[in-house]
Coordinates of C-alpha atoms in Angstrom, one line a residue:
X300 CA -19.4 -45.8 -37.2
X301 CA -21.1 -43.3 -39.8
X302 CA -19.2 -41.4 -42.4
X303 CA -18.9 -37.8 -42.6
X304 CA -21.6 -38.4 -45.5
X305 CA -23.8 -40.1 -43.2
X306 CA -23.6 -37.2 -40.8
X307 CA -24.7 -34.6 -42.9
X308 CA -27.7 -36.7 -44.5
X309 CA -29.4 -37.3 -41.0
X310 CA -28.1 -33.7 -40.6
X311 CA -30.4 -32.8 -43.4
X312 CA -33.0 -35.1 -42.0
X313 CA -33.4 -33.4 -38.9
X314 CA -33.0 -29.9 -40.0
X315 CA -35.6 -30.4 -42.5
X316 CA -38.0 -31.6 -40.0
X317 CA -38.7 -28.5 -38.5
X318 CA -41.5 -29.3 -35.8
X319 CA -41.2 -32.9 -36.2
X320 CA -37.9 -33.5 -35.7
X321 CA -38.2 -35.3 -32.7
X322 CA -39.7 -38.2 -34.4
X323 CA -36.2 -38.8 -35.9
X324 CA -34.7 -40.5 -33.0
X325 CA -32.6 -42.8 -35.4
X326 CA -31.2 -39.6 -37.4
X327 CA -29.9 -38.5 -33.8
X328 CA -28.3 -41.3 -32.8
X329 CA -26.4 -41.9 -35.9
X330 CA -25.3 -38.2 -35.1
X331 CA -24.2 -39.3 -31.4
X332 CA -22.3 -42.5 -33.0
X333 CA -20.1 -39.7 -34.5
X334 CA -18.2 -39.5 -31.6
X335 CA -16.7 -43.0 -32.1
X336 CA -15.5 -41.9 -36.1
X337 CA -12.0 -40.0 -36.5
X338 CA -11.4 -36.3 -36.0
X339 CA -13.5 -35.1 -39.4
X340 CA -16.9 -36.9 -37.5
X341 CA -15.9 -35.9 -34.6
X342 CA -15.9 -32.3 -35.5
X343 CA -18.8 -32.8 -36.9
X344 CA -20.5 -34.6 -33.9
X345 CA -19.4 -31.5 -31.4
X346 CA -21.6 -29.1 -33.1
X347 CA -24.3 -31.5 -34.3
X348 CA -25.6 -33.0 -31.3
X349 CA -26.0 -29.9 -29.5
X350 CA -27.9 -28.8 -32.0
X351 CA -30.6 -30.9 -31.8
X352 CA -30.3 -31.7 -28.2
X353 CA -33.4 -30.4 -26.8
X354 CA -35.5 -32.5 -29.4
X355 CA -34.4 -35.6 -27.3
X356 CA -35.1 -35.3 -23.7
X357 CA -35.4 -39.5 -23.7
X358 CA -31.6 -39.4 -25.3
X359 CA -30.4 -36.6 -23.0
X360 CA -27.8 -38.2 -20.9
X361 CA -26.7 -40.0 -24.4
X362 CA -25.7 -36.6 -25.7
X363 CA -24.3 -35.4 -22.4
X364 CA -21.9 -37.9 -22.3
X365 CA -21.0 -38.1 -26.0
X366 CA -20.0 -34.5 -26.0
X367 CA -18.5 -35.2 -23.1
X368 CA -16.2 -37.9 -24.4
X369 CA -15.1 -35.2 -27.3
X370 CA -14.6 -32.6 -24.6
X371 CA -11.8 -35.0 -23.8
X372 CA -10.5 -36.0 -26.9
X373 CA -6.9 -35.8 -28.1
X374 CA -7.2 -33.3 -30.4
X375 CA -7.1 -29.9 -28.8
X376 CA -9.5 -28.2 -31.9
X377 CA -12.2 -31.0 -31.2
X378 CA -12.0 -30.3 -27.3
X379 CA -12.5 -26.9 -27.8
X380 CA -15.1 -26.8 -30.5
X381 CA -17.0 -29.5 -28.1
X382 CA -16.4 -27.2 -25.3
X383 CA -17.6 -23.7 -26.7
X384 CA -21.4 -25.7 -27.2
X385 CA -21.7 -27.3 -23.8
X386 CA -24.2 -24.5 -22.3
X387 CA -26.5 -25.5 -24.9
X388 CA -27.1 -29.0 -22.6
X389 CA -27.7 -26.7 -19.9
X390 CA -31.5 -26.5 -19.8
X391 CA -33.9 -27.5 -16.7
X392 CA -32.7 -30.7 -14.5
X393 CA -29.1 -30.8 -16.7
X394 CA -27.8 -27.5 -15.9
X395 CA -26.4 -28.4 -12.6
X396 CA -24.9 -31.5 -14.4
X397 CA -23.1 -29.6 -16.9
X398 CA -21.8 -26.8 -14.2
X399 CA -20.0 -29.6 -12.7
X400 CA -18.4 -31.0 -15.7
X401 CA -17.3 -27.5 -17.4
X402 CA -16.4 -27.0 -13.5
X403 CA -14.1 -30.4 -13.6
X404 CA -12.5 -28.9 -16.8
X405 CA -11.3 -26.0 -15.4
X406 CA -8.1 -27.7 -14.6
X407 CA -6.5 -27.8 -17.9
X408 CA -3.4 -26.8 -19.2
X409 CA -4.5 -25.1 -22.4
X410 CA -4.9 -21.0 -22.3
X411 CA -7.7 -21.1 -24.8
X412 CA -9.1 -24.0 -23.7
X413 CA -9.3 -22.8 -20.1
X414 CA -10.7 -19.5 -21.5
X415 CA -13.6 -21.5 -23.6
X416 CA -14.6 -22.9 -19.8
X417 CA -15.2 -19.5 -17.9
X418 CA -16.8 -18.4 -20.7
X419 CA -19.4 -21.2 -20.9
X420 CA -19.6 -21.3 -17.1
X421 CA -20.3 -17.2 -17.2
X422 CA -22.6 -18.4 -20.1
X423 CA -24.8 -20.9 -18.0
X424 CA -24.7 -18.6 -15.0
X425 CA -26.6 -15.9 -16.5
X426 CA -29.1 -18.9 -17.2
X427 CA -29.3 -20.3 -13.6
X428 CA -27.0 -18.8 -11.1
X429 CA -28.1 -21.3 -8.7
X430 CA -27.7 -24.6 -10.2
X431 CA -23.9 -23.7 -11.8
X432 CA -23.4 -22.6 -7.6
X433 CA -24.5 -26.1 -6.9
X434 CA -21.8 -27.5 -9.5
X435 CA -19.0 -25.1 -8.5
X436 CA -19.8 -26.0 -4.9
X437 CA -19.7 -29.9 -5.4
X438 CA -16.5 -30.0 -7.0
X439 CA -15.2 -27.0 -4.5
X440 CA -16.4 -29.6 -1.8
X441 CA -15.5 -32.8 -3.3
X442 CA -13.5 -32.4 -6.7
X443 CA -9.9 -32.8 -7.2
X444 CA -7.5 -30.1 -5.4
X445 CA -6.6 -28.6 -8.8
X446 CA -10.7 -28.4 -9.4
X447 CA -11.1 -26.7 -6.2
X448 CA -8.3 -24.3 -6.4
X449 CA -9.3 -23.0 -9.8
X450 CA -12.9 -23.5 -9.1
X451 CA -12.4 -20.9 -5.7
X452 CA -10.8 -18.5 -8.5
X453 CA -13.1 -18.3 -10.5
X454 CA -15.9 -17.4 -8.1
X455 CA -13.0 -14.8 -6.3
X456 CA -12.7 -13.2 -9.9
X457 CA -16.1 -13.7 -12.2
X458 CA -18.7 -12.8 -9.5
X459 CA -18.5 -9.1 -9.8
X460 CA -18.2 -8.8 -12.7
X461 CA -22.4 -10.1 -12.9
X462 CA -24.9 -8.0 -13.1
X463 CA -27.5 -7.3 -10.4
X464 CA -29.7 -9.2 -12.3
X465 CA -28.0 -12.8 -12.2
X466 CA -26.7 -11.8 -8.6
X467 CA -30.0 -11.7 -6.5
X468 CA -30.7 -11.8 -2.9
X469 CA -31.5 -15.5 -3.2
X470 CA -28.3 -16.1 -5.1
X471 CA -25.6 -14.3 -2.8
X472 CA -27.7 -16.1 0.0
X473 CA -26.8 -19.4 -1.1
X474 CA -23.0 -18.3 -2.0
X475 CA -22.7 -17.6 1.7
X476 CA -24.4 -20.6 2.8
X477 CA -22.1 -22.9 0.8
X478 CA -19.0 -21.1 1.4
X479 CA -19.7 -21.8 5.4
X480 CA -19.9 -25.5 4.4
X481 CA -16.6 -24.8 2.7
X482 CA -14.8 -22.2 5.5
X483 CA -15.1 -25.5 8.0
X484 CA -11.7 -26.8 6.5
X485 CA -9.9 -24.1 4.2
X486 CA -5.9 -23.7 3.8
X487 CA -4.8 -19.6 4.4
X488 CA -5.2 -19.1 0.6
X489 CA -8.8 -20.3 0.2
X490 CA -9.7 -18.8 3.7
X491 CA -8.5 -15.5 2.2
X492 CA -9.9 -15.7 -1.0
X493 CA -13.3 -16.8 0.0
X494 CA -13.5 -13.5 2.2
X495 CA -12.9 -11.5 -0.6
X496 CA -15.9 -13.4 -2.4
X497 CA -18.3 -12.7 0.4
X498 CA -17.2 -9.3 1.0
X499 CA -18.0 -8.5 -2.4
X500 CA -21.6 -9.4 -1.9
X501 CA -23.8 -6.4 -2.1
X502 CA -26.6 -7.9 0.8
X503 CA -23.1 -8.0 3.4
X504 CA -22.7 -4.4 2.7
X505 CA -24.9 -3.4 5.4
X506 CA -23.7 -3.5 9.0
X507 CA -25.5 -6.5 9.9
X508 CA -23.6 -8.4 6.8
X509 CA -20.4 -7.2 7.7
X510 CA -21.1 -7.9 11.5
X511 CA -21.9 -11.6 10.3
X512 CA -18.4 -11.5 8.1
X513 CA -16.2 -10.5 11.2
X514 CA -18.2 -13.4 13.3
X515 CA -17.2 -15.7 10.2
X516 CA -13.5 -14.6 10.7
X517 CA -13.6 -14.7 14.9
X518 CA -14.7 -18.4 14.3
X519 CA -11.9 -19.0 11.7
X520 CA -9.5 -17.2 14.0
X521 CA -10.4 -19.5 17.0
X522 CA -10.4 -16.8 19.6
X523 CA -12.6 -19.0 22.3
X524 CA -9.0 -21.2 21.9
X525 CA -5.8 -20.3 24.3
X526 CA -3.5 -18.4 21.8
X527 CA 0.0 -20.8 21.6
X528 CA 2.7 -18.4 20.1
X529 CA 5.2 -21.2 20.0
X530 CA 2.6 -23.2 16.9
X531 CA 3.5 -21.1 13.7
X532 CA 1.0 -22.4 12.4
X533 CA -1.8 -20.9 15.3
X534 CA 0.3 -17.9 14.6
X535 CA -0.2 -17.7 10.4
X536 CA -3.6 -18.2 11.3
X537 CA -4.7 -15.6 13.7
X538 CA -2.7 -13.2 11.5
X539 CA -4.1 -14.3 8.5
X540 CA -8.0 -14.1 9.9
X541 CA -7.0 -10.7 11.5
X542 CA -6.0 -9.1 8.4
X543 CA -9.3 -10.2 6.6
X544 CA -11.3 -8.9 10.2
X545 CA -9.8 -4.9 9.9
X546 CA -11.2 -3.7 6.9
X547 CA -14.4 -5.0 7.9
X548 CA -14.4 -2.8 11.0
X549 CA -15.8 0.7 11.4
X550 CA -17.9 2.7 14.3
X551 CA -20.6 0.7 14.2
X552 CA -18.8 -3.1 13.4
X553 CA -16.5 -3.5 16.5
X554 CA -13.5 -4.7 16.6
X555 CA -13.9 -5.5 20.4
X556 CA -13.7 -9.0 20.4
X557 CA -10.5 -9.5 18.7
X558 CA -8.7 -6.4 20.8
X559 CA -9.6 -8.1 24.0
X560 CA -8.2 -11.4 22.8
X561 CA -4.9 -9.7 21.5
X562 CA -4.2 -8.2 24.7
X563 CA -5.1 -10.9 26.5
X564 CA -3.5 -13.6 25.0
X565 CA -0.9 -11.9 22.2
X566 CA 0.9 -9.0 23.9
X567 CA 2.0 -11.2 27.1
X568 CA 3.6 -13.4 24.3
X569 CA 4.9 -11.0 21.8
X570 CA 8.7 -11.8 22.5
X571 CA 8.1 -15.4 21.7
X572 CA 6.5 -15.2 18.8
X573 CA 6.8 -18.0 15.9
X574 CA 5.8 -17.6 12.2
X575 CA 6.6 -19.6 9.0
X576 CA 6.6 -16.4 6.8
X577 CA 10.4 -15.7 6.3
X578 CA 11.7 -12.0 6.4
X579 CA 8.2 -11.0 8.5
X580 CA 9.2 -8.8 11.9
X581 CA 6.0 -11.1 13.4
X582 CA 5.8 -8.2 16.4
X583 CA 5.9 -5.5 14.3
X584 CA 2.9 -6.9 12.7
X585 CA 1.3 -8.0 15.5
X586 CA 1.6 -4.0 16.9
X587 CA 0.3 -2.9 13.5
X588 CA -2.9 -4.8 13.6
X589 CA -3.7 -4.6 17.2
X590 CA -3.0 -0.3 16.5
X591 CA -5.8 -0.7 13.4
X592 CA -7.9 -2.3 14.7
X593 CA -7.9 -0.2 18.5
X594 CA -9.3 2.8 16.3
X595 CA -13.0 0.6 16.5
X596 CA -13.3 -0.8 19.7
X597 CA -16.7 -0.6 21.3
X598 CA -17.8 -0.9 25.0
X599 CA -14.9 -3.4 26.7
X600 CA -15.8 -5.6 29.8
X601 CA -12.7 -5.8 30.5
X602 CA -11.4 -2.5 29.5
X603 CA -9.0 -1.9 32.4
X604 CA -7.1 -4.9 32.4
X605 CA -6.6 -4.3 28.7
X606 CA -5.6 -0.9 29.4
X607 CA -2.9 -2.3 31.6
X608 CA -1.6 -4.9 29.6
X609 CA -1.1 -2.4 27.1
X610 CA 1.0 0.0 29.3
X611 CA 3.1 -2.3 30.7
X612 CA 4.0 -3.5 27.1
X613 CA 4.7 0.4 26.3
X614 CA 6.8 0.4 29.3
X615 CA 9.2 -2.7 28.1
X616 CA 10.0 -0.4 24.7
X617 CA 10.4 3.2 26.6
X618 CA 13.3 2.7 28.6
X619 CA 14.6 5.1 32.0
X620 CA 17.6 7.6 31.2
X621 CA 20.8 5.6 32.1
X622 CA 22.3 6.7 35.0
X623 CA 25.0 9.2 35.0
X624 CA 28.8 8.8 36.7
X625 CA 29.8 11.9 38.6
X626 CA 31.2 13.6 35.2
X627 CA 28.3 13.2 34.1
X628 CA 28.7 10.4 31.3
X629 CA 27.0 7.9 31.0
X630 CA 27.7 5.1 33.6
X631 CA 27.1 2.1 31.2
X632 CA 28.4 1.1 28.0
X633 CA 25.3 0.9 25.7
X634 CA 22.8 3.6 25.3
X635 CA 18.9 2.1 25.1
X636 CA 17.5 1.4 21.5
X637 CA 14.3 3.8 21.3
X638 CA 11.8 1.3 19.3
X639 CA 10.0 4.1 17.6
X640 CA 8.1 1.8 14.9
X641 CA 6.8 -0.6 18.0
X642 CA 6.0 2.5 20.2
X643 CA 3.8 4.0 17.5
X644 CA 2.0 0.8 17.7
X645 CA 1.8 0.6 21.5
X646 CA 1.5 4.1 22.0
X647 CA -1.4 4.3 19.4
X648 CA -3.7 1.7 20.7
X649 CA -3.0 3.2 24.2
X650 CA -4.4 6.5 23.3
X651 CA -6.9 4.7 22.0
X652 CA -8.5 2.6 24.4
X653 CA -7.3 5.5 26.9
X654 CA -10.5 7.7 25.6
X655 CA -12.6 5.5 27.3
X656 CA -11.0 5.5 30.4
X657 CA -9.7 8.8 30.6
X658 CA -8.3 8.8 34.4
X659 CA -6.3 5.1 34.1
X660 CA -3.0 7.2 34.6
X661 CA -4.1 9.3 37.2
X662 CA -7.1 7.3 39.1
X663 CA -5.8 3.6 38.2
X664 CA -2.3 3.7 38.7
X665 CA -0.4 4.0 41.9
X666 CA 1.8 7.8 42.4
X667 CA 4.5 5.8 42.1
X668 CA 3.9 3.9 38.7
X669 CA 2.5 7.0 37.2
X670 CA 6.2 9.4 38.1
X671 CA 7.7 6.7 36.1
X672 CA 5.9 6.3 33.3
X673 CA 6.4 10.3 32.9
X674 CA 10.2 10.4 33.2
X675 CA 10.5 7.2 30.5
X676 CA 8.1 9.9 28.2
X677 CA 10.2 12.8 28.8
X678 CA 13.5 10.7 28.5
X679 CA 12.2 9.1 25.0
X680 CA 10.5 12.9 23.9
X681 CA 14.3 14.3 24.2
X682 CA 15.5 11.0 21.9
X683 CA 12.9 12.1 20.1
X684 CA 13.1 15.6 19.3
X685 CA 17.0 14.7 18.1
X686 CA 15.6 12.1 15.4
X687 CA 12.9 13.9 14.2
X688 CA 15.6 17.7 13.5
X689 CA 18.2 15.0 11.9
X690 CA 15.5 13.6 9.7
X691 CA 14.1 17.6 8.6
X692 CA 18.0 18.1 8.1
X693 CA 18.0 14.8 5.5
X694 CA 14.8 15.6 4.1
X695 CA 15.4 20.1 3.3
X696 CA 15.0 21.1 0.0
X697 CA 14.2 17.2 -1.4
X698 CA 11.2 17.3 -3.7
X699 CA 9.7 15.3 -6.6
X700 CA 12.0 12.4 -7.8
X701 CA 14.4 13.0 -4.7
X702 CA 12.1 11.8 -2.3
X703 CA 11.3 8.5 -4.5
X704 CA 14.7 7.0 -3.7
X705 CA 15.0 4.0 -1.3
X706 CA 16.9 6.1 1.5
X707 CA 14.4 9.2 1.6
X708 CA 11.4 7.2 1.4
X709 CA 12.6 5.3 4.9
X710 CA 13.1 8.9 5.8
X711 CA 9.9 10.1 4.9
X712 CA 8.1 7.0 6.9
X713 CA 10.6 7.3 10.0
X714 CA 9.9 11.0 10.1
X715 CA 5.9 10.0 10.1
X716 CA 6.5 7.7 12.8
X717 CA 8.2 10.4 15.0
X718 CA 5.7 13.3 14.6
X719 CA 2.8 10.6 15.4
X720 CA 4.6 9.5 18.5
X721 CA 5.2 13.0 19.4
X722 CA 1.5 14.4 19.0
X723 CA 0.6 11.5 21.2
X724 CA 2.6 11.9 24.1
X725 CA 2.0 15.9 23.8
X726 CA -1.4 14.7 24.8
X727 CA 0.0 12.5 27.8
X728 CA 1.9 15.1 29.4
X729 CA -1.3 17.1 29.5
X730 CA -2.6 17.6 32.5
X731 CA -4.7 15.5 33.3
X732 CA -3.5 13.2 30.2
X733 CA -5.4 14.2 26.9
X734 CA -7.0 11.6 24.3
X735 CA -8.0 14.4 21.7
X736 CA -5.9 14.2 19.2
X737 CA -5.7 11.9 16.0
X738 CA -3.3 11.3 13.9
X739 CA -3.0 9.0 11.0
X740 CA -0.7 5.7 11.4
X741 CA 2.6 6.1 9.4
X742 CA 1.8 3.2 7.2
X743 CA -1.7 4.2 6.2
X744 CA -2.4 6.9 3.4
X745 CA -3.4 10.1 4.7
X746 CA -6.9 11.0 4.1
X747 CA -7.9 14.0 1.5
X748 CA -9.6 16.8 3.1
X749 CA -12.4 17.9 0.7
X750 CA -13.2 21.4 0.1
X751 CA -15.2 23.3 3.2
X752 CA -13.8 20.7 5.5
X753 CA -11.5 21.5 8.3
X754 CA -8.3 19.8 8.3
X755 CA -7.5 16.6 10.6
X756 CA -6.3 17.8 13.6
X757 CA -2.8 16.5 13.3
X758 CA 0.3 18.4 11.8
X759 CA 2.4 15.7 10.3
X760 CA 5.4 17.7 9.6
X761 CA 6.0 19.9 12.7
X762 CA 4.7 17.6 15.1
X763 CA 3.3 20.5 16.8
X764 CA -0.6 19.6 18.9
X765 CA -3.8 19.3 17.0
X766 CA -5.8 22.6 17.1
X767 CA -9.1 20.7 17.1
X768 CA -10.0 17.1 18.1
X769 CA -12.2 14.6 16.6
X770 CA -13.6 11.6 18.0
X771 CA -11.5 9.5 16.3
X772 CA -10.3 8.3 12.7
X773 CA -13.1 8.4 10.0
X774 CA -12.8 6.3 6.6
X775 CA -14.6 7.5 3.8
X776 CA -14.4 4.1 1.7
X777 CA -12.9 0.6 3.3
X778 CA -9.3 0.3 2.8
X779 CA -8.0 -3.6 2.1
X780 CA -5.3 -3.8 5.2
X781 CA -2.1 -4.3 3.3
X782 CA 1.0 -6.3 5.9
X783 CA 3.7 -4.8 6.5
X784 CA 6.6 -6.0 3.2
X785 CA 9.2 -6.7 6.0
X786 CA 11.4 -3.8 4.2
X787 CA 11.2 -1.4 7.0
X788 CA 10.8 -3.4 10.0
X789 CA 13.9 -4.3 12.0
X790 CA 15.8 -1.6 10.5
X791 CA 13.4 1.8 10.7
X792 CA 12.6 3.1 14.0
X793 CA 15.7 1.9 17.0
X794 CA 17.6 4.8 17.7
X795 CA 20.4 5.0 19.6
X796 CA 20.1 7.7 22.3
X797 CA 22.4 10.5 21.9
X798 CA 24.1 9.1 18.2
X799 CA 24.1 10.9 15.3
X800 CA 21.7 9.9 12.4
X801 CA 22.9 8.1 9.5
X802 CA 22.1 5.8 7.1
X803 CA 23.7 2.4 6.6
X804 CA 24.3 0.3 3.2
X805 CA 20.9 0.1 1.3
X806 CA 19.0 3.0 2.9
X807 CA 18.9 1.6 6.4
X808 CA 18.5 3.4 9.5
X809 CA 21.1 2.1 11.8

């Protein structure tokens, strides 16, 4: 083993060789031996042989594996040191070599350490993009689950933040061609995280790329499969793949596909429901997606039967007025529970799909049918009206800091959810039934109107009809969907008919 002397004579040696210093093979090697001396050669060794590495294309994997031996060494300073030069090995046929070693030490415990490692992989990226892809994808593929994990990060996290330059065409190409090999077996984390990779890519920006992102997401979802609602696990899953599908929708990437197969397969099962997510209201979410995504449907084969899968869902949360004794009480004990968070849902994707069959209440359904459906409107318009004056009573003269409390924010969304339910069956009792107006769902953000633009045509605090219609919701930049936290879903929005309003321990509405 050579001394710390020895290593800075054949130092010297090759350093003063300038052109010729390949002809020093024996001064090298001595410097490679370093790695078997104690923790002053070593030290030594970790910045020497990278040094002189491209001198010795014959000694090549020599050096690889010598530095790689002190990028495992004991002593933390020597792992580092040997770990901050390691994109110096990465020229031509080694780069890919030395993407999936720095890739493999991603999985270490030390701060710094793990710092020294994205920085050498950002380092090598900039030099080949493609061949540190091909060792991030070998270890993503084959590596260790800790490798994987942190090697899926780091592609979810460092990618944008490369320039145009280092992220070409050819380059995002191949990231989505290796993260299909990757999508056929991904847990909900990695499935997740792997969308928000390729939706960053700038060529899936276009409506062709994001058309071939929702594909990606039907086939993750499974939608060709019979939905089973008692599998949490088919459940997570078709929740998990429909959250990453809606921001990807818009008027001219439909959302068709996953509507139908909702309708078809979901609604009839929404009471049955199984999930492993503790605390979610699983229909309440279910209602909120299939509302989101209703806004971008596109021609529907089997619009119709859709249609009336949806109504007779509405029908099972907007109950008949109890019937009345001859004093005119009521002749039960228990009033009905108006739903209003699940009939926003219902009543939204309704109106929806309703535009483009404007006479399924008056040409589809049978006299009978329809006469019903208009006395469970009127019945839950006059629960309606009650909630929405006791909420305006809560809310008067509460500004600023007031409204920021736990109760009055449930008030503010309940009172949201009202005046959206009442616009929309406004437009139902029209006659014939209206689709005109738009509203925005109570747990979106309300869009700014920009200077010179009319305003949206619904009023959300008087609940009075939209002046003016338009075609539908517009978004001006994609919106992440966000699931619903849990916190307002089995309390906000059942009403008793004919109670007063209150609020319950912890700002519940009871």
């Amino acid at each position: 083993m050579p001394t710390v002397e020895e290593l800075y004579r054949n130092y010297g040696i090759l350093a003063d060789a300038t052109e010729q210093v390949g002809q020093h093979k024996d001064a090298y090697q001595v410097i490679l031996d370093g790695v078997k001396g104690g923790t002053k050669e070593k030290r030594l060794a970790a910045q020497f042989i990278p040094k002189f590495f491209k001198h010795f294309p014959e000694l090549a994997d020599s050096a690889i594996n010598a530095q790689l031996d002190l990028c495992e060494d004991e002593d933390v300073s020597i792992r580092r040191q040997a770990i901050k030069e390691l994109p110096q090995f990465a020229t031509g046929e080694n780069l890919p070599r030395v993407a999936d070693i720095l890739t493999q030490l991603l999985q270490t415990d030390d701060s710094a350490e793990f710092n020294l490692v994205n920085n050498a992989l950002l380092s090598i990226f900039k030099m080949d993009a493609k061949g540190t892809l091909g060792g991030l994808f070998s270890q993503i593929l084959q590596g260790e689950d800790i490798v994987r994990e942190r090697a899926i990060k780091f592609l979810s996290t460092k990618l944008k933040t490369l320039p145009d330059e280092v992220l070409t065409k050819e380059v995002e190409e191949l990231i989505l061609t290796e993260s299909k090999k990757v999508l056929e077996d991904v847990t909900g984390e990695e499935f997740v995280l792997f969308m928000k990779i390729l939706s960053g890519l700038k060529s899936l920006q276009t409506v062709s790329g994001r058309q071939q992102l929702v594909e990606l997401v039907a086939e993750q979802a499974d939608l060709e499969q019979t939905f089973n609602p008692s599998d949490p696990d088919c459940v997570d899953r078709l929740l998990q793949c429909t959250r990453q599908a809606v921001p990807l929708f818009s008027k001219n990437v439909h959302s068709t596909r996953f509507v139908t197969y909702f309708c078809e397969q979901v609604l009839p099962n929404l009471g049955t429901l199984t999930t492993p997510v503790e605390g979610l209201d699983i229909q309440l979410e279910v209602l909120k997606l299939l509302a989101e995504m209703s806004s971008f449907c596109g021609d529907m084969e089997k619009l119709e039967t859709n249609l009336r899968k949806l109504f007779d869902k509405l029908l099972e949360y907007m109950p008949l007025p109890p019937e009345e004794a001859e004093n005119g009480e009521n002749a039960g004990n228990e009033e009905p529970k108006l739903q209003f968070s699940y009939v926003e849902c219902l009543l939204y994707s309704f109106h929806q799909l309703g535009r483009k069959l404007p006479d399924f209440l008056t040409a589809k359904l049978n006299a009978e049918k329809l006469k019903d459906f208009k006395i469970r409107l009127q019945y839950f318009a006059r629960g309606l009206q009650v909630y929405i004056r006791q909420l305006r009573l809560a809310l008067q003269g509460k500004t600023g800091e007031a409204l920021k409390t736990e109760e009055n924010k449930i008030k503010v969304v309940a009172l949201k959810i009202t005046n959206n339910i009442n616009v929309l069956i406004k437009d139902l009792f029209h006659i014939p039934p209206s689709y005109k107006s738009t509203v925005t769902l109570s747990w979106k953000p309300v869009q700014k109107v920009e200077i010179g633009q009319k305003r949206a045509s619904e009023d959300t605090t008087s609940g009075s009809p939209p002046k003016k219609s338009s075609a539908g919701p517009k978004r001006d930049a994609r919106q992440i969907y966000n699931p619903p936290s849990g916190k307002y879903s089995s309390n906000l929005g059942n009403f008793n008919y004919g109670e007063r309003f209150r609020l319950g321990r912890g700002g519940r509405i009871t």
